[in-house]
GROMACS .gro file of C-alpha atoms in nm:
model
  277
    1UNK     CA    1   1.686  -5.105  -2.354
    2UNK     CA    2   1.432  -5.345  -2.274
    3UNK     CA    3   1.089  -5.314  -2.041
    4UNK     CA    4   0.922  -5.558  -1.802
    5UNK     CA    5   0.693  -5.613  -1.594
    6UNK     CA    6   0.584  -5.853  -1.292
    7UNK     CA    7   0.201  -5.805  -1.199
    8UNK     CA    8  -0.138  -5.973  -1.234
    9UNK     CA    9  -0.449  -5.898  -1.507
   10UNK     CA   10  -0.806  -5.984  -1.466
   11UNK     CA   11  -0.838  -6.320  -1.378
   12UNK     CA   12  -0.489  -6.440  -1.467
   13UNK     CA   13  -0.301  -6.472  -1.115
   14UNK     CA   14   0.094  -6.276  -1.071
   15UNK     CA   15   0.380  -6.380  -1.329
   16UNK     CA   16   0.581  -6.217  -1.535
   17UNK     CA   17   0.382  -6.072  -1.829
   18UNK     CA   18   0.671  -5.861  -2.027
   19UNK     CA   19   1.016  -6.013  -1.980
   20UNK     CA   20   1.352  -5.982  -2.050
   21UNK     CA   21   1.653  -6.245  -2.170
   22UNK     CA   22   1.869  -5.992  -2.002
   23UNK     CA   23   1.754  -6.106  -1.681
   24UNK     CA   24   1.870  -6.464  -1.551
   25UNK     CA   25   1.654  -6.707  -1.334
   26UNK     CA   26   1.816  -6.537  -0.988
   27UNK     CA   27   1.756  -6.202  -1.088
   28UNK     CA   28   1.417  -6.264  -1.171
   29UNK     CA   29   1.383  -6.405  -0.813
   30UNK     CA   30   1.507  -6.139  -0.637
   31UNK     CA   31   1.274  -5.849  -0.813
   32UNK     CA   32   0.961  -6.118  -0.743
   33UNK     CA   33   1.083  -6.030  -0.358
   34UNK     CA   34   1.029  -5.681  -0.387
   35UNK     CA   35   0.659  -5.681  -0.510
   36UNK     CA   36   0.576  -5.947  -0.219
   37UNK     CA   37   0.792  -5.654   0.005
   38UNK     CA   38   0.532  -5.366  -0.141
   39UNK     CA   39   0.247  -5.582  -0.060
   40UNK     CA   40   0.344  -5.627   0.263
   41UNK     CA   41   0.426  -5.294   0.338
   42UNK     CA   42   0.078  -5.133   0.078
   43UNK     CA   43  -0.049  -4.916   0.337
   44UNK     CA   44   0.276  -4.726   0.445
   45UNK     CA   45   0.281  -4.678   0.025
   46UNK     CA   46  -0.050  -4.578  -0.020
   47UNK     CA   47  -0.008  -4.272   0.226
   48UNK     CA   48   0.323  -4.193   0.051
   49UNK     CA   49   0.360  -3.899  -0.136
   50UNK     CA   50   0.597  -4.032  -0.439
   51UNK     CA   51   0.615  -4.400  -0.588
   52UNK     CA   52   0.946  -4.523  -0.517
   53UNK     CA   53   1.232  -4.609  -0.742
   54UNK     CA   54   1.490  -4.834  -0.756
   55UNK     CA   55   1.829  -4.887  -0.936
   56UNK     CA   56   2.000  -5.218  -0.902
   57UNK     CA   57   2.330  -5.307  -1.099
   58UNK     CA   58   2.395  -5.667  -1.149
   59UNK     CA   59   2.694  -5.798  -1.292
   60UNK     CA   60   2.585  -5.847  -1.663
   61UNK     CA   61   2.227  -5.571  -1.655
   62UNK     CA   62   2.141  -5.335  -1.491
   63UNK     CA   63   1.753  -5.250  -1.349
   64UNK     CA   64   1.558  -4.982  -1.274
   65UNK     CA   65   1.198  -5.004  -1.179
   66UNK     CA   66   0.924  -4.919  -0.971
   67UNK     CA   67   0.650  -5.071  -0.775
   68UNK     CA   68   0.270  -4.934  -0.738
   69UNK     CA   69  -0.090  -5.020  -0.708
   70UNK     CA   70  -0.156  -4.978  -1.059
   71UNK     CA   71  -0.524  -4.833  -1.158
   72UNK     CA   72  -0.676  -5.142  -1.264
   73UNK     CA   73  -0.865  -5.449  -1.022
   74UNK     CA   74  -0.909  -5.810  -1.088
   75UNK     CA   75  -1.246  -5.995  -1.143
   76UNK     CA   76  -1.338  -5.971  -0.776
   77UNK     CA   77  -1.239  -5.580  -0.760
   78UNK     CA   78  -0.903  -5.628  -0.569
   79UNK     CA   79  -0.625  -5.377  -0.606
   80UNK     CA   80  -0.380  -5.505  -0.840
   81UNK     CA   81   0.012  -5.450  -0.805
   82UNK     CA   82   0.260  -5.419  -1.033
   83UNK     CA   83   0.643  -5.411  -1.054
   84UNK     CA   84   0.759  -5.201  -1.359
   85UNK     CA   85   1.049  -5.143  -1.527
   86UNK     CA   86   1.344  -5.135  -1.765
   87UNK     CA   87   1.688  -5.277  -1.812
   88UNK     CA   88   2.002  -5.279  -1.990
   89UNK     CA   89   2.321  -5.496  -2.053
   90UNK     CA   90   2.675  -5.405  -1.886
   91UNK     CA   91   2.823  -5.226  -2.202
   92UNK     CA   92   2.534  -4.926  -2.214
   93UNK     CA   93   2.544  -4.912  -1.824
   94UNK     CA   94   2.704  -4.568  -1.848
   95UNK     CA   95   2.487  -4.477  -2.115
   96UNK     CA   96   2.201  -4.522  -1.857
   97UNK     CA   97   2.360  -4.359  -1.599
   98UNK     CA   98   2.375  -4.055  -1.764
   99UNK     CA   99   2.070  -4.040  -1.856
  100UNK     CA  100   1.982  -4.099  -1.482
  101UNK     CA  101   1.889  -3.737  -1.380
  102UNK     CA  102   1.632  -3.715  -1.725
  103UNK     CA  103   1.490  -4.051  -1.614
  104UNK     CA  104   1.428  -3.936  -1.204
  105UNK     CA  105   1.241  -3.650  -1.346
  106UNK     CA  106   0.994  -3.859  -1.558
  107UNK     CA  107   1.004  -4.196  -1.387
  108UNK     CA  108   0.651  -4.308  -1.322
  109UNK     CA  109   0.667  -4.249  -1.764
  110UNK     CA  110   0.966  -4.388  -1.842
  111UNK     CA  111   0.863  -4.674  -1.629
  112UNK     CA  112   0.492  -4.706  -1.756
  113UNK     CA  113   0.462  -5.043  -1.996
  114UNK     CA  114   0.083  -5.013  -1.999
  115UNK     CA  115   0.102  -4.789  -2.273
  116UNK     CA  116   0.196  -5.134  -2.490
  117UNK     CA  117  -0.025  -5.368  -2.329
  118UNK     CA  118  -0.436  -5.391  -2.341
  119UNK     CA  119  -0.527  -5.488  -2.026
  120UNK     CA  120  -0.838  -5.635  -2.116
  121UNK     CA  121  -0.697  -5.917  -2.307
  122UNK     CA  122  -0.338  -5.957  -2.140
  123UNK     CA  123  -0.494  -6.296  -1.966
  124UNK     CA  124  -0.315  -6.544  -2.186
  125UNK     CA  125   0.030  -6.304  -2.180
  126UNK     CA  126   0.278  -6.444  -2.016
  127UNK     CA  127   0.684  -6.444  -2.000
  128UNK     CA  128   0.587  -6.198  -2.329
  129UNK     CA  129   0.953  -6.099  -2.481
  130UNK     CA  130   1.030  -5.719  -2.456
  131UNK     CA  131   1.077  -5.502  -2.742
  132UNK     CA  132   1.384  -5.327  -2.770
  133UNK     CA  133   1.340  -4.980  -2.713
  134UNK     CA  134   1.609  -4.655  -2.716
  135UNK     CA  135   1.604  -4.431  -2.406
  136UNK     CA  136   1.505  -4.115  -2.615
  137UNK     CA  137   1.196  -4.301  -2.720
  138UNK     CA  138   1.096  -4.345  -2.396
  139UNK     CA  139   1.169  -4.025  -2.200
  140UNK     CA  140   0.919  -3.773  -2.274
  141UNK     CA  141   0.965  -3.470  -2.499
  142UNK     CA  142   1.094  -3.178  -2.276
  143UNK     CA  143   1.369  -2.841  -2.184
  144UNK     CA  144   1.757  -3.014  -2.208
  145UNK     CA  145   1.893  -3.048  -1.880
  146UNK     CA  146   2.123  -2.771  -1.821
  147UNK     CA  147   2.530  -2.802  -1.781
  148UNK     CA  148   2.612  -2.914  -1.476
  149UNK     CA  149   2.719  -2.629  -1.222
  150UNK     CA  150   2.868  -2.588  -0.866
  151UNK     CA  151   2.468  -2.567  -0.715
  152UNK     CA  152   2.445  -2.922  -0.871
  153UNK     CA  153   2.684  -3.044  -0.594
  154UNK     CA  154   2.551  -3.375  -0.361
  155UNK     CA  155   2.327  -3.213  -0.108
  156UNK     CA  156   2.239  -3.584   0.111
  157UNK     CA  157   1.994  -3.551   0.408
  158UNK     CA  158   2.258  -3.767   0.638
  159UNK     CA  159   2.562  -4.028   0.554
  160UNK     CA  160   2.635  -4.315   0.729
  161UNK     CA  161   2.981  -4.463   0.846
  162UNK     CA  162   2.991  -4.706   0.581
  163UNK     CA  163   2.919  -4.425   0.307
  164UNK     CA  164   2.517  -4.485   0.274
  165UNK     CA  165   2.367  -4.170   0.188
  166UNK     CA  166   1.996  -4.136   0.351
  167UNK     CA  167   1.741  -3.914   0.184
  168UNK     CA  168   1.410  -3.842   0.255
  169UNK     CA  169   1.136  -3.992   0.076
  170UNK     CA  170   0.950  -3.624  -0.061
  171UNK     CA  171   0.981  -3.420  -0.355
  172UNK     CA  172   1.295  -3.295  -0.176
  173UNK     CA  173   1.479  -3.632  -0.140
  174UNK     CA  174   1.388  -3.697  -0.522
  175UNK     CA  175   1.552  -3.345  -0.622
  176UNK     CA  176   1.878  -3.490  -0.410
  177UNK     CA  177   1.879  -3.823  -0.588
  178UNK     CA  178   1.873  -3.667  -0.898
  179UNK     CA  179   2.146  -3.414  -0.786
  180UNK     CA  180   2.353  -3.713  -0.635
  181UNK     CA  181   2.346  -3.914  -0.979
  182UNK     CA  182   2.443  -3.654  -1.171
  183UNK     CA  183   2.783  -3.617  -0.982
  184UNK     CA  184   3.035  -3.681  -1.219
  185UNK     CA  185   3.225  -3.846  -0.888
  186UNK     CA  186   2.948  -4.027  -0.828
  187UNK     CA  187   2.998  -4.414  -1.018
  188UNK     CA  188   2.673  -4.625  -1.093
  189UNK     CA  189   2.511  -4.734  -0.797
  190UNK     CA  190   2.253  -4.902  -0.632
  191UNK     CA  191   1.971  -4.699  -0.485
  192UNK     CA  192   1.648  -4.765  -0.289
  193UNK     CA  193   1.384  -4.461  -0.334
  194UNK     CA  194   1.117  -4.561  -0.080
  195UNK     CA  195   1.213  -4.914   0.061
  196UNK     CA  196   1.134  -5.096   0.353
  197UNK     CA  197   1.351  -5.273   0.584
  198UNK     CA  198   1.311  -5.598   0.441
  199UNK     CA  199   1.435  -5.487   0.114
  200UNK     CA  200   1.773  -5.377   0.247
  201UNK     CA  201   1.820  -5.700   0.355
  202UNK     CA  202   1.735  -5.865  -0.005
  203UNK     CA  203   2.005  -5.629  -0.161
  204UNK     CA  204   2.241  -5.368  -0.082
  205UNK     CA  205   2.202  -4.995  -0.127
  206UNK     CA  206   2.463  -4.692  -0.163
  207UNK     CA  207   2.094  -4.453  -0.157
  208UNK     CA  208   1.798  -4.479   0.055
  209UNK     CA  209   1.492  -4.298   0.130
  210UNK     CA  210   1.229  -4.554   0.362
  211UNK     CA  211   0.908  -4.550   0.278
  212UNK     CA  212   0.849  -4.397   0.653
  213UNK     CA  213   0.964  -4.304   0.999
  214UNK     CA  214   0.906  -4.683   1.113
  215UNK     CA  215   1.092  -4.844   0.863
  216UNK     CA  216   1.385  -4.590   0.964
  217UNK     CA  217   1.391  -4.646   1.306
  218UNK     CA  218   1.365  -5.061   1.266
  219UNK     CA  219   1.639  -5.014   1.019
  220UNK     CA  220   1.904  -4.785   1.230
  221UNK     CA  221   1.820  -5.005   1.564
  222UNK     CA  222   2.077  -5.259   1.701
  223UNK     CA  223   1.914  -5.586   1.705
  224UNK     CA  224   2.234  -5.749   1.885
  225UNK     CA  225   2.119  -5.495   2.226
  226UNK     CA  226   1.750  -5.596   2.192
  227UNK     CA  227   1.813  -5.982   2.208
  228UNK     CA  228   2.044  -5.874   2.514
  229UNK     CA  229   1.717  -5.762   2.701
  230UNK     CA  230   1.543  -6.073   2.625
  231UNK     CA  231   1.817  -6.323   2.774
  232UNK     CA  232   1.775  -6.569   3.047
  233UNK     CA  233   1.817  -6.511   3.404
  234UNK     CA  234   2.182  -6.435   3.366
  235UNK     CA  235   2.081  -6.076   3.219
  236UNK     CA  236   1.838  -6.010   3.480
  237UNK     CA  237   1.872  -5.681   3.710
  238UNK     CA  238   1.933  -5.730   4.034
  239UNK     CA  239   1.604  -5.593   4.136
  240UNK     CA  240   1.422  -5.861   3.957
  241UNK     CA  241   1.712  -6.126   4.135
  242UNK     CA  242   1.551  -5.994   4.489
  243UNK     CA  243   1.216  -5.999   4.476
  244UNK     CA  244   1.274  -6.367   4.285
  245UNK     CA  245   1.488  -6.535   4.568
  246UNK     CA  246   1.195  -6.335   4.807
  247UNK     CA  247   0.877  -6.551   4.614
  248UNK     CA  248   1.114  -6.854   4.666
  249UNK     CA  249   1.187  -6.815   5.029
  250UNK     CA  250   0.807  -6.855   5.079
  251UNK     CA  251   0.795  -7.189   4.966
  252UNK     CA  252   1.117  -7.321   5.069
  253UNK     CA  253   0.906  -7.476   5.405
  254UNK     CA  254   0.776  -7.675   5.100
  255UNK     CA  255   1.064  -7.814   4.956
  256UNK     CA  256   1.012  -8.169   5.126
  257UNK     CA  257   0.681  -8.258   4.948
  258UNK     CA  258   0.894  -8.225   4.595
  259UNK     CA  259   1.155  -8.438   4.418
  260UNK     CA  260   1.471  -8.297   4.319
  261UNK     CA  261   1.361  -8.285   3.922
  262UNK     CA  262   1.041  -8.122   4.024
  263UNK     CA  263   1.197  -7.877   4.269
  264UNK     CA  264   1.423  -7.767   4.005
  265UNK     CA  265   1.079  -7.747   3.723
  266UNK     CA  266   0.907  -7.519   4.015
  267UNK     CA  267   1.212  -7.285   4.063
  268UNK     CA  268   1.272  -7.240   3.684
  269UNK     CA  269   0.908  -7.154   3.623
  270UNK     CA  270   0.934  -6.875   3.912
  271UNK     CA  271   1.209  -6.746   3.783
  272UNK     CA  272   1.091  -6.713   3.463
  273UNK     CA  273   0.720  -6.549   3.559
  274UNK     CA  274   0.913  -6.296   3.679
  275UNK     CA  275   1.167  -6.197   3.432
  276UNK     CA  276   0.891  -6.152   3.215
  277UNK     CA  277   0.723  -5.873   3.452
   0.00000   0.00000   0.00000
């Protein structure tokens, strides 16, 4: 097991300060997406109640990090963000997995790699190599999880036709996730705790929890219908047809002070003024 961790210190600008060789040149790429996703999205974060989580399986590691404002600033006293996290190769995949429910429980821990850095002097730190680490050493002391029973059965919020399980992004939607991974039907799989909808499109999900109702709603919308609305005068109604041909019978007595080609400009602008109303 290996940490690492994508952020800025104070007056060094955003790289990778702890890496891993477990993670190739594209996968690096895709997690640099994500923090530029958080920033984008900081405010709907910062009035979240949980920092989200994420669980991404690529064909040789697997990842699982988070993404917050940490509690330092830079020089000029700007909020600094981080991307956090820890990964493993293909063969101790399951290993991981099982250890999935412990790990929900104590993420924004497990996840922490401050605890091995000074922030102070982690300027010159840069593409640092991770240590190796075992997952006992970093999950916290604490009460065995108990066997798993009948009331540990996959409670999702809602499940889509395509087998995408939605939860919501509270204390109660963490409690499924960790009830949902610990399914012993339930096969290592990508999950989005508090994403956006620009994150879905960088990588697929079989668990998600948005960040907020907006996110939702852009997410479960049909695109295809709204470009529909916004076609030329061929999707018009017929209402907006009349009271077009009505404008342009009032300057038809005109028509003989205009050439064809400008005709044709004048009559395409009208039209257009008022498909817009």
């Amino acid at each position: 097991m290996e940490r690492f961790i994508y952020s800025r210190t104070l007056t060094a600008d955003y790289r990778w300060i702890v890496t891993s060789p477990l993670l190739s040149s594209k996968e690096t790429h895709l997690l640099e997406r994500f923090i530029d996703f958080f920033k984008k999205y900081r405010f709907a974060y910062a009035k979240a109640p949980l920092k989200p989580l994420f669980c991404i399986n690529f064909p040789e590691t697997t990842v699982l990090f988070t993404l917050q404002s940490s509690m330092f600033k830079d020089e000029f006293g700007r909020d600094i963000y981080s991307l956090e996290g820890i990964c493993t190769g293909r063969i101790h995949r399951k290993i991981l997995w099982k250890k999935m429910p412990e790990i929900v429980d104590n993420y924004t821990g497990v996840l922490n790699p401050w605890t091995d850095i000074n922030f102070r002097k982690a300027d010159n730190l840069v593409n640092n190599p991770s240590a190796s680490y075992t997952l006992e050493s970093l999950i916290p002391d604490r009460v065995p999880p108990q066997p798993q029973t009948e009331s540990m059965e996959v409670l999702p919020e809602s499940q889509t036709p395509s087998g995408t399980i939605i939860i919501p992004f509270v204390e109660e939607g963490l409690r499924k996730l960790k009830k949902t991974v610990n399914s012993s039907s339930f096969s290592p799989s990508n999950f989005a705790f508090g994403c956006t909808t620009d994150m879905l499109k960088a990588e697929q999900f079989r668990i998600i929890a948005y960040v907020d109702d907006k996110n939702r709603k852009e997410s479960i919308g049909k695109p295809a219908e709204r470009k529909k609305n916004k076609s030329p005068i061929s999707g018009a109604s017929d209402a907006t047809v009349k009271i077009t041909t009505e404008n342009m019978q009032k300057i038809k007595e005109k028509r003989r002070f205009f050439t064809d080609e400008k005709w044709k400009k004048i009559v395409d602008r009208i039209r257009l003024v008022f498909l817009k109303k």
